[in-house]
């Protein structure tokens, strides 16, 4: 089939990485997949022209509101994948909720990353109950073997001579929902007591106004650094070399960065929100914190307890291998897309 795949494709974001991985799954099954950024289209009529010129037979959208609504009314079958924003934010907005309800009426299938996301969707849109499938994100990491960690530290202006350097890494697009500033003050205070700990925030500048705020705060915060986005292979190499991966988001669908850190055998400290607690079991596959003070307590505990670190890392890797298999994800999407064939 000739498929249109709509997603939000800001470079180096989780959405873009997920979309490219799913496109590979579909193309491996022999489909021709046209991947386009949903933000490039103003209205369904723009999509009409694309369907005609590219002779497209079916479609898929990552995000119901941002992508799925553009697929309605064209007479081609389509499926949708829930994004975190759909359920954590847009579903609570009356008009957007109604739009997504209509998208689900027309969609042949919908995919949720977790059982909790499926349950939330079924509460909002009971009519879609029979067509929502759960498929967690499939994870495959490829760290760049030639990546130079010392050069990275130098560029990040981190003192490599510090005894036992501990880098805590936050990977996120710079926008308020990711809340990269949540831990900055508490961490900076800790760094002043313990100069060997650093926090590095890596990610694309998504929201220009918020980005200025982040840059301003980080510039004044001891022990905190902000680094521009980088390609996946280099990012995976940074994750592999850091002490721990941190997620401080206000809301998440399913954080690929958390799962990739587990796959790379790096401990995870995550804010205790539904999207994170769905994949991180406290004290088993990672550590969950509810405020900046608790984060510092847990980070100190992790530094001083190698046995805890080893246990978390072992369990985290096992969890990802069992529940986030790339091959299982590939099989699921190749099966679901067949629902678009008749």
XYZ file of C-alpha atoms in Angstrom:
342
model
C 0.000 0.000 0.000
C 0.917 3.637 -0.438
C 0.566 5.118 3.070
C 0.562 8.662 4.388
C 2.067 8.902 7.896
C 1.435 12.204 9.718
C 3.411 13.048 12.868
C 4.997 16.038 14.583
C 8.529 15.848 13.242
C 10.545 18.417 15.172
C 14.100 17.065 14.785
C 15.615 15.173 17.739
C 12.311 14.865 19.634
C 10.773 11.623 20.894
C 7.895 11.954 18.413
C 10.240 12.190 15.439
C 12.269 9.169 16.596
C 9.096 7.109 17.159
C 7.696 8.106 13.749
C 10.887 7.115 11.931
C 11.020 3.756 13.716
C 7.364 3.001 12.853
C 7.931 4.023 9.229
C 10.761 1.472 9.069
C 8.373 -1.207 10.413
C 5.792 -0.417 7.711
C 8.333 -0.218 4.882
C 9.819 -3.564 5.978
C 6.381 -5.081 5.272
C 6.533 -3.757 1.698
C 4.425 -0.603 2.103
C 5.477 2.738 0.636
C 5.338 5.274 3.472
C 5.193 9.067 2.954
C 6.146 10.584 6.342
C 5.049 14.224 6.710
C 5.008 16.803 9.503
C 1.438 17.493 10.663
C 2.387 21.140 11.273
C 3.011 21.599 7.524
C -0.739 21.319 6.855
C -3.293 23.983 7.733
C -6.450 22.031 6.933
C -7.784 18.730 5.536
C -7.935 20.284 2.035
C -4.100 20.484 1.982
C -4.070 16.743 2.726
C -6.554 16.163 -0.143
C -4.019 17.529 -2.632
C -1.265 15.325 -1.215
C -3.447 12.188 -1.344
C -4.243 12.881 -5.002
C -0.737 13.772 -6.185
C 0.954 10.914 -4.288
C -1.862 8.442 -5.066
C -2.141 7.469 -1.365
C -4.423 4.605 -0.344
C -4.413 4.745 3.475
C -2.965 6.752 6.351
C -1.629 6.670 9.913
C -1.290 9.554 12.390
C 0.804 9.870 15.540
C -1.321 12.176 17.777
C -5.077 12.254 17.301
C -5.513 15.977 17.620
C -2.429 17.240 15.804
C -2.474 14.614 13.042
C -5.662 12.509 13.131
C -8.079 15.404 12.612
C -6.399 16.193 9.281
C -7.192 12.675 8.001
C -10.979 12.895 8.348
C -13.327 12.937 5.402
C -10.923 11.956 2.642
C -12.456 8.542 2.007
C -9.197 6.695 2.724
C -8.970 4.341 5.726
C -6.665 5.403 8.539
C -5.369 4.393 11.977
C -4.156 6.606 14.824
C -1.648 6.446 17.692
C -2.316 8.329 20.928
C 0.345 10.807 21.996
C 0.803 11.850 25.610
C -0.522 15.350 24.800
C -3.784 13.871 23.449
C -4.700 12.284 26.779
C -2.849 14.427 29.331
C -3.802 17.831 27.918
C -6.062 17.991 24.844
C -8.677 15.525 26.172
C -9.466 18.005 28.968
C -10.269 20.740 26.446
C -13.942 20.405 25.420
C -13.579 21.347 21.748
C -10.422 19.257 21.185
C -12.033 16.318 23.018
C -14.990 16.409 20.586
C -12.638 16.599 17.592
C -10.706 13.535 18.822
C -13.986 11.669 19.432
C -14.924 12.181 15.776
C -11.442 11.063 14.669
C -11.905 7.826 16.640
C -15.301 7.198 15.027
C -13.666 7.189 11.596
C -10.356 5.482 12.500
C -10.065 1.725 11.824
C -7.822 1.285 14.886
C -6.088 3.298 17.622
C -2.883 2.431 19.500
C -2.144 3.383 23.126
C 1.352 2.930 24.586
C 0.079 1.712 27.990
C -2.980 0.080 29.585
C -3.463 3.289 31.611
C -3.596 5.366 28.392
C -6.119 2.921 26.927
C -8.277 3.156 30.080
C -8.196 6.974 29.979
C -9.160 6.969 26.295
C -12.079 4.600 26.925
C -13.418 6.869 29.683
C -13.336 9.866 27.321
C -14.592 8.036 24.226
C -16.526 4.861 25.193
C -17.613 4.363 21.563
C -13.982 3.539 20.629
C -13.555 0.722 23.170
C -13.333 -2.122 20.643
C -10.716 -0.501 18.431
C -8.022 0.566 20.931
C -4.950 -1.695 21.093
C -2.034 -1.466 23.539
C 1.473 -1.584 22.109
C 4.326 -0.181 24.167
C 7.222 1.568 22.466
C 9.820 -0.780 21.009
C 13.360 0.142 22.010
C 16.608 -0.313 20.093
C 19.731 1.659 21.083
C 22.815 2.271 18.916
C 25.489 4.260 20.791
C 28.186 5.752 18.568
C 31.293 3.678 19.407
C 33.581 6.550 18.325
C 31.949 9.165 20.555
C 34.481 10.961 22.758
C 33.083 11.490 26.260
C 36.037 13.660 27.375
C 35.502 16.025 24.443
C 31.817 16.206 25.344
C 32.708 17.123 28.959
C 35.161 19.740 27.727
C 32.546 21.297 25.417
C 30.065 21.239 28.314
C 32.640 23.095 30.469
C 32.630 20.321 33.052
C 35.738 19.892 35.199
C 37.059 16.481 34.224
C 39.525 16.512 37.109
C 36.736 16.268 39.664
C 37.120 12.992 41.576
C 34.466 10.479 40.530
C 32.485 12.703 38.178
C 28.702 12.105 38.315
C 26.678 13.476 35.387
C 22.884 13.480 35.707
C 21.329 13.819 32.256
C 17.943 15.286 31.273
C 16.899 14.748 27.642
C 13.952 16.847 26.507
C 12.662 19.389 24.034
C 12.705 22.793 25.724
C 9.016 23.393 26.430
C 7.073 23.909 29.677
C 5.494 20.418 29.824
C 8.994 18.888 30.060
C 9.812 21.171 33.033
C 13.633 20.986 32.726
C 14.002 23.755 35.355
C 12.145 21.772 38.060
C 15.335 20.504 39.722
C 17.774 23.274 38.793
C 17.813 25.221 42.083
C 18.014 22.124 44.312
C 20.698 20.551 42.090
C 22.752 23.732 41.968
C 22.743 23.896 45.767
C 23.898 20.262 45.921
C 26.684 20.937 43.382
C 28.025 23.705 45.629
C 28.363 21.165 48.470
C 29.504 18.345 46.175
C 31.426 19.724 43.132
C 31.663 16.294 41.421
C 27.906 16.252 40.549
C 26.630 17.954 37.387
C 23.285 18.168 35.657
C 23.284 18.353 31.851
C 20.094 19.226 29.929
C 20.182 18.144 26.267
C 17.493 18.905 23.720
C 16.075 20.981 20.890
C 14.754 24.512 21.342
C 11.044 23.803 20.838
C 9.413 26.814 22.532
C 11.444 30.017 21.833
C 10.115 32.036 24.800
C 10.599 29.176 27.258
C 14.053 28.429 25.789
C 15.174 31.973 26.699
C 13.984 31.393 30.271
C 15.865 28.056 30.464
C 19.087 29.600 29.113
C 18.835 32.472 31.549
C 18.293 30.218 34.592
C 20.975 27.693 33.596
C 23.520 30.467 33.022
C 23.128 31.482 36.675
C 23.001 27.933 38.117
C 26.239 26.360 39.368
C 26.757 22.784 38.167
C 23.999 22.865 35.520
C 24.705 22.876 31.775
C 22.533 23.190 28.651
C 23.615 21.425 25.447
C 22.059 21.607 21.980
C 20.390 18.511 20.553
C 22.487 15.805 18.898
C 21.904 12.793 16.651
C 20.501 9.580 18.206
C 23.754 7.602 18.098
C 25.704 10.361 19.887
C 22.886 10.864 22.386
C 22.858 7.145 23.201
C 26.642 7.335 23.743
C 26.141 10.244 26.185
C 23.436 8.292 28.047
C 25.725 5.255 28.280
C 28.511 7.380 29.797
C 26.442 9.421 32.271
C 25.743 8.375 35.864
C 21.936 8.570 35.673
C 19.109 9.621 33.355
C 16.605 12.065 34.875
C 13.036 12.837 33.756
C 11.302 15.815 35.412
C 8.318 16.215 33.050
C 4.906 17.424 34.208
C 3.293 14.839 31.909
C 4.487 12.057 29.577
C 2.916 9.519 27.247
C 5.829 7.099 27.385
C 9.346 8.487 27.636
C 11.625 6.776 25.113
C 14.652 8.348 26.860
C 13.811 6.469 30.087
C 13.487 3.171 28.236
C 16.681 3.761 26.239
C 18.592 4.463 29.465
C 17.313 1.171 30.906
C 18.396 -0.608 27.716
C 21.858 0.982 28.042
C 22.081 -0.124 31.704
C 21.959 3.371 33.189
C 19.884 4.080 36.322
C 16.753 6.221 35.947
C 15.394 8.860 38.336
C 11.947 10.000 37.199
C 9.280 12.379 38.441
C 6.343 10.455 39.878
C 3.694 11.098 37.194
C 1.389 8.491 35.559
C 3.386 8.209 32.295
C 6.610 7.574 34.221
C 5.241 5.310 36.970
C 3.784 3.103 34.192
C 7.364 2.139 33.205
C 9.433 2.837 36.341
C 8.731 0.713 39.413
C 10.211 2.556 42.397
C 13.219 0.787 43.862
C 12.976 -1.979 41.258
C 13.538 -0.594 37.728
C 14.336 2.982 38.777
C 13.617 5.633 41.396
C 10.577 7.955 41.485
C 10.592 11.376 43.147
C 7.699 13.733 43.955
C 9.629 16.949 44.658
C 13.157 18.373 44.195
C 14.181 17.572 47.797
C 13.229 13.925 47.335
C 15.180 13.851 44.058
C 18.336 15.003 45.886
C 17.824 12.391 48.652
C 17.413 9.598 46.090
C 20.350 10.801 43.967
C 22.592 10.800 47.056
C 21.362 7.321 47.959
C 22.161 6.067 44.462
C 25.694 7.543 44.678
C 26.386 5.848 47.995
C 24.767 2.467 47.309
C 26.397 0.572 44.389
C 24.305 -2.526 45.184
C 21.080 -0.535 44.659
C 22.445 0.889 41.418
C 23.366 -2.587 40.150
C 19.948 -4.009 41.050
C 18.029 -1.169 39.368
C 20.149 -1.396 36.225
C 19.751 -5.190 35.973
C 15.980 -5.032 36.508
C 15.574 -2.067 34.150
C 17.357 -3.818 31.311
C 15.340 -6.977 31.849
C 12.104 -4.943 31.903
C 12.900 -3.273 28.554
C 13.932 -6.547 26.905
C 10.682 -8.183 28.074
C 8.118 -5.408 27.619
C 9.556 -3.105 24.953
C 10.724 -5.492 22.271
C 11.422 -3.798 18.933
C 10.413 -7.009 17.110
C 7.052 -7.288 18.914
C 6.333 -3.637 18.058
C 7.186 -4.324 14.401
C 4.862 -7.363 14.288
C 1.987 -5.409 15.892
C 2.097 -2.478 13.452
C 2.519 -4.745 10.451
C -0.585 -6.647 11.606
C -2.669 -3.550 12.437
C -1.928 -1.817 9.140
C -3.602 -4.747 7.360
C -6.887 -3.387 8.781
C -6.456 -0.529 6.296
C -6.276 -2.791 3.252
C -9.940 -3.432 2.476
